[in-house]
Tab-separated table of C-alpha atoms in Angstrom:
chain	number	residue	atom	x	y	z
A	246	UNK	CA	132.796	90.509	64.408
A	247	UNK	CA	131.767	86.876	64.027
A	248	UNK	CA	133.984	84.005	63.044
A	249	UNK	CA	132.155	83.885	59.731
A	250	UNK	CA	133.104	87.501	59.083
A	251	UNK	CA	136.718	86.658	59.971
A	252	UNK	CA	136.852	83.687	57.608
A	253	UNK	CA	139.028	83.509	54.500
A	254	UNK	CA	138.598	86.541	52.226
A	255	UNK	CA	136.218	86.130	49.326
A	256	UNK	CA	137.726	88.714	46.962
A	257	UNK	CA	141.139	89.904	45.810
A	258	UNK	CA	140.492	93.278	47.418
A	259	UNK	CA	139.875	91.613	50.792
A	260	UNK	CA	142.995	89.495	50.364
A	261	UNK	CA	145.042	92.630	49.761
A	262	UNK	CA	143.630	94.298	52.864
A	263	UNK	CA	144.259	91.237	55.025
A	264	UNK	CA	147.898	90.975	53.947
A	265	UNK	CA	148.426	94.730	54.194
A	266	UNK	CA	147.125	94.686	57.776
A	267	UNK	CA	149.431	91.808	58.689
A	268	UNK	CA	152.509	93.402	57.127
A	269	UNK	CA	151.801	96.893	58.477
A	270	UNK	CA	151.317	95.449	61.974
A	271	UNK	CA	154.529	93.414	61.790
A	272	UNK	CA	156.847	96.011	60.260
A	273	UNK	CA	155.136	99.379	60.390
A	274	UNK	CA	153.393	101.340	57.663
A	275	UNK	CA	156.594	102.823	56.247
A	276	UNK	CA	158.455	99.517	56.519
A	277	UNK	CA	156.294	97.834	53.879
A	278	UNK	CA	156.314	98.501	50.155
A	279	UNK	CA	153.527	98.092	47.639
A	280	UNK	CA	155.529	95.377	45.872
A	281	UNK	CA	155.684	93.320	49.084
A	282	UNK	CA	151.941	93.545	49.587
A	283	UNK	CA	151.440	92.490	45.990
A	284	UNK	CA	153.792	89.544	46.374
A	285	UNK	CA	151.870	88.378	49.438
A	286	UNK	CA	148.702	88.016	47.360
A	287	UNK	CA	150.389	86.827	44.165
A	288	UNK	CA	150.109	89.926	41.993
A	289	UNK	CA	152.561	92.606	40.877
A	290	UNK	CA	152.904	95.750	42.941
A	291	UNK	CA	151.525	97.946	40.152
A	292	UNK	CA	148.573	95.585	39.897
A	293	UNK	CA	147.478	96.748	43.343
A	294	UNK	CA	146.640	100.143	41.916
A	295	UNK	CA	143.667	98.570	40.143
A	296	UNK	CA	142.204	98.076	43.642
A	297	UNK	CA	143.659	100.912	45.726
A	298	UNK	CA	145.184	104.301	45.007
A	299	UNK	CA	148.082	103.447	47.325
A	300	UNK	CA	149.084	102.420	50.829
A	301	UNK	CA	147.323	105.405	52.378
A	302	UNK	CA	144.032	104.246	50.869
A	303	UNK	CA	144.592	100.726	52.240
A	304	UNK	CA	145.280	102.052	55.721
A	305	UNK	CA	142.171	104.243	55.657
A	306	UNK	CA	139.954	101.408	54.502
A	307	UNK	CA	141.345	99.096	57.178
A	308	UNK	CA	140.860	101.483	60.106
A	309	UNK	CA	137.612	103.091	58.995
A	310	UNK	CA	136.295	99.704	57.896
A	311	UNK	CA	136.837	97.916	61.196
A	312	UNK	CA	135.259	100.799	63.126
A	313	UNK	CA	132.220	100.609	60.848
A	314	UNK	CA	131.957	96.834	61.215
A	315	UNK	CA	132.211	96.930	64.997
A	316	UNK	CA	129.477	99.561	65.227
A	317	UNK	CA	127.248	97.758	62.731
A	318	UNK	CA	127.728	94.470	64.557
A	319	UNK	CA	127.006	96.093	67.914
A	320	UNK	CA	123.819	97.688	66.641
A	321	UNK	CA	122.691	94.375	65.188
A	322	UNK	CA	123.215	92.589	68.505
A	323	UNK	CA	121.308	95.277	70.402
A	324	UNK	CA	118.477	95.240	67.842
A	325	UNK	CA	118.177	91.467	67.987
A	326	UNK	CA	117.972	91.832	71.736
A	327	UNK	CA	117.481	88.840	73.933
A	328	UNK	CA	115.597	87.668	76.948
A	329	UNK	CA	117.298	90.271	79.136
A	330	UNK	CA	119.784	93.152	79.092
A	331	UNK	CA	122.308	90.618	80.389
A	332	UNK	CA	121.847	88.581	77.204
A	333	UNK	CA	122.470	91.669	75.090
A	334	UNK	CA	125.641	92.473	77.031
A	335	UNK	CA	126.818	88.881	76.600
A	336	UNK	CA	126.287	89.202	72.840
A	337	UNK	CA	128.233	92.468	72.686
A	338	UNK	CA	131.109	90.932	74.622
A	339	UNK	CA	131.158	87.839	72.405
A	340	UNK	CA	131.243	89.970	69.268
A	341	UNK	CA	134.134	92.085	70.493
A	342	UNK	CA	136.050	89.005	71.628
A	343	UNK	CA	135.739	87.560	68.123
A	344	UNK	CA	137.321	90.754	66.810
A	345	UNK	CA	140.045	90.812	69.493
A	346	UNK	CA	141.074	87.214	68.796
A	347	UNK	CA	140.658	87.079	65.022
A	348	UNK	CA	141.802	90.568	63.960
A	349	UNK	CA	144.749	91.271	66.228
A	350	UNK	CA	146.787	92.987	63.457
A	351	UNK	CA	144.081	95.652	63.209
A	352	UNK	CA	144.407	96.439	66.919
A	353	UNK	CA	148.155	96.893	66.517
A	354	UNK	CA	147.634	98.908	63.348
A	355	UNK	CA	145.185	101.248	65.015
A	356	UNK	CA	147.489	101.757	67.986
A	357	UNK	CA	150.497	102.626	65.829
A	358	UNK	CA	149.165	104.187	62.658
A	359	UNK	CA	145.898	106.039	63.345
A	360	UNK	CA	147.642	109.417	63.219
A	361	UNK	CA	148.757	108.710	59.645
A	362	UNK	CA	145.191	108.943	58.360
A	363	UNK	CA	143.916	112.095	56.744
A	364	UNK	CA	142.159	114.320	59.253
A	365	UNK	CA	138.732	113.571	57.776
A	366	UNK	CA	139.279	109.800	58.027
A	367	UNK	CA	140.719	110.078	61.529
A	368	UNK	CA	137.690	112.074	62.698
A	369	UNK	CA	135.393	109.514	61.115
A	370	UNK	CA	137.126	106.670	62.952
A	371	UNK	CA	136.801	108.464	66.277
A	372	UNK	CA	133.154	109.336	65.664
A	373	UNK	CA	132.341	105.713	64.886
A	374	UNK	CA	134.208	104.589	67.975
A	375	UNK	CA	132.349	107.035	70.217
A	376	UNK	CA	129.041	105.729	68.887
A	377	UNK	CA	130.188	102.168	69.571
A	378	UNK	CA	131.175	103.072	73.123
A	379	UNK	CA	127.829	104.754	73.815
A	380	UNK	CA	126.012	101.662	72.552
A	381	UNK	CA	127.763	99.653	75.258
A	382	UNK	CA	127.258	102.336	77.907
A	383	UNK	CA	123.490	102.186	77.505
A	384	UNK	CA	123.435	98.402	77.845
A	385	UNK	CA	125.793	98.364	80.839
A	386	UNK	CA	123.629	100.939	82.632
A	387	UNK	CA	120.567	98.753	82.106
A	388	UNK	CA	122.315	95.634	83.369
A	389	UNK	CA	123.737	97.235	86.493
A	390	UNK	CA	121.105	99.953	87.076
A	391	UNK	CA	123.826	102.611	87.098
A	392	UNK	CA	122.694	106.236	87.430
A	393	UNK	CA	126.077	107.532	86.297
A	394	UNK	CA	127.018	107.576	82.633
A	395	UNK	CA	130.595	108.452	83.544
A	396	UNK	CA	131.011	105.333	85.684
A	397	UNK	CA	129.535	103.086	82.978
A	398	UNK	CA	131.666	104.736	80.296
A	399	UNK	CA	134.820	104.263	82.345
A	400	UNK	CA	133.960	100.588	82.744
A	401	UNK	CA	133.370	100.169	79.002
A	402	UNK	CA	136.736	101.723	78.143
A	403	UNK	CA	138.456	99.542	80.739
A	404	UNK	CA	136.879	96.396	79.290
A	405	UNK	CA	137.900	97.404	75.772
A	406	UNK	CA	141.451	97.813	77.034
A	407	UNK	CA	141.290	94.331	78.541
A	408	UNK	CA	139.841	92.675	75.435
A	409	UNK	CA	142.118	94.581	73.065
A	410	UNK	CA	145.219	93.411	74.935
A	411	UNK	CA	145.353	90.246	72.810
A	412	UNK	CA	148.223	91.446	70.548
A	413	UNK	CA	150.357	91.887	73.678
A	414	UNK	CA	149.734	88.475	75.250
A	415	UNK	CA	152.723	86.769	73.666
A	416	UNK	CA	153.132	84.548	70.644
A	417	UNK	CA	149.906	82.978	69.357
A	418	UNK	CA	151.151	79.510	70.289
A	419	UNK	CA	151.762	80.640	73.862
A	420	UNK	CA	148.095	81.479	74.426
A	421	UNK	CA	145.394	79.005	75.466
A	422	UNK	CA	143.261	77.539	72.691
A	423	UNK	CA	140.848	79.940	71.050
A	424	UNK	CA	137.765	78.582	72.805
A	425	UNK	CA	139.458	78.655	76.209
A	426	UNK	CA	140.821	82.152	75.601
A	427	UNK	CA	137.409	83.439	74.502
A	428	UNK	CA	135.791	82.001	77.632
A	429	UNK	CA	138.479	83.552	79.839
A	430	UNK	CA	138.098	86.983	78.255
A	431	UNK	CA	134.333	86.762	78.607
A	432	UNK	CA	134.566	85.971	82.313
A	433	UNK	CA	137.058	88.777	82.861
A	434	UNK	CA	134.833	91.282	81.027
A	435	UNK	CA	131.764	90.306	83.057
A	436	UNK	CA	133.799	90.559	86.246
A	437	UNK	CA	134.996	94.034	85.344
A	438	UNK	CA	131.462	95.227	84.652
A	439	UNK	CA	130.240	93.636	87.868
A	440	UNK	CA	132.857	95.589	89.829
A	441	UNK	CA	131.465	98.909	88.614
A	442	UNK	CA	128.111	98.466	90.375
A	443	UNK	CA	129.017	100.061	93.706
A	444	UNK	CA	128.779	103.298	95.617
A	445	UNK	CA	129.508	106.522	93.688
A	446	UNK	CA	133.166	107.415	93.700
A	447	UNK	CA	134.512	110.601	95.229
A	448	UNK	CA	134.061	113.468	92.807
A	449	UNK	CA	130.629	112.354	91.613
A	450	UNK	CA	127.632	114.401	92.633
A	451	UNK	CA	124.820	112.850	94.642
A	452	UNK	CA	122.765	110.784	92.217
A	453	UNK	CA	125.856	109.681	90.317
A	454	UNK	CA	126.204	112.428	87.714
A	455	UNK	CA	129.580	114.150	87.277
A	456	UNK	CA	130.143	117.409	89.109
A	457	UNK	CA	130.691	120.579	87.156
A	458	UNK	CA	133.879	120.434	85.143
A	459	UNK	CA	134.193	116.652	85.137
A	460	UNK	CA	134.589	115.230	81.666
A	461	UNK	CA	132.019	112.711	80.441
A	462	UNK	CA	133.594	112.170	77.027
A	463	UNK	CA	135.316	108.863	76.420
A	464	UNK	CA	139.075	109.201	76.390
A	465	UNK	CA	140.057	105.775	75.141
A	466	UNK	CA	138.913	104.153	71.943
A	467	UNK	CA	136.997	101.068	70.906
A	468	UNK	CA	139.591	99.468	68.667
A	469	UNK	CA	142.953	100.417	70.104
A	470	UNK	CA	143.975	101.362	73.596
A	471	UNK	CA	145.131	104.902	72.884
A	472	UNK	CA	143.521	108.166	73.837
A	473	UNK	CA	141.034	109.606	71.376
């Protein structure tokens, strides 16, 4: 997600979602009332129902919406390409760092509240996240000439965990400036991917593919750091 996408909301609906995400992340889904969300955007609680059916609808739109935007942004960066696979990977990393720095409440919200979604919405979030992961896996395998999807996928999940750690890095004022933090995260992500280009680990078959019975499905998720 670019800085432009993370700029000030342009509609009342977006304002409501932004404040709902902040309040849900700070105090938990059940710790926030509709009236408080309304007060945060300058309208009455009942007035929110002109935009959303209720808090459940806000939560679904927040978590499904960010998964859709990450996947759409990733596809756009891959489609635009670059001079090399390395350039595409750099673009993917930059896009995810923008999200991790500018939308930290959504990371916290996903980690705490995903299970509150209706089953259909929860499955949709996880499907979108798997597609986002596989987008990265393909690029990482091109950059590092990896024969093993499982090794590349493990690296992608590890990097997501690293980038998505931003809500846990202390108070915003305690972090380096945004530019410095973005550069640090980018270097760390590239270093993590570089570390994956080695000999096959024990348990992988010759040629790098998993042996029978080894899972190749991603177990972490693109937005939060929980198991899918």
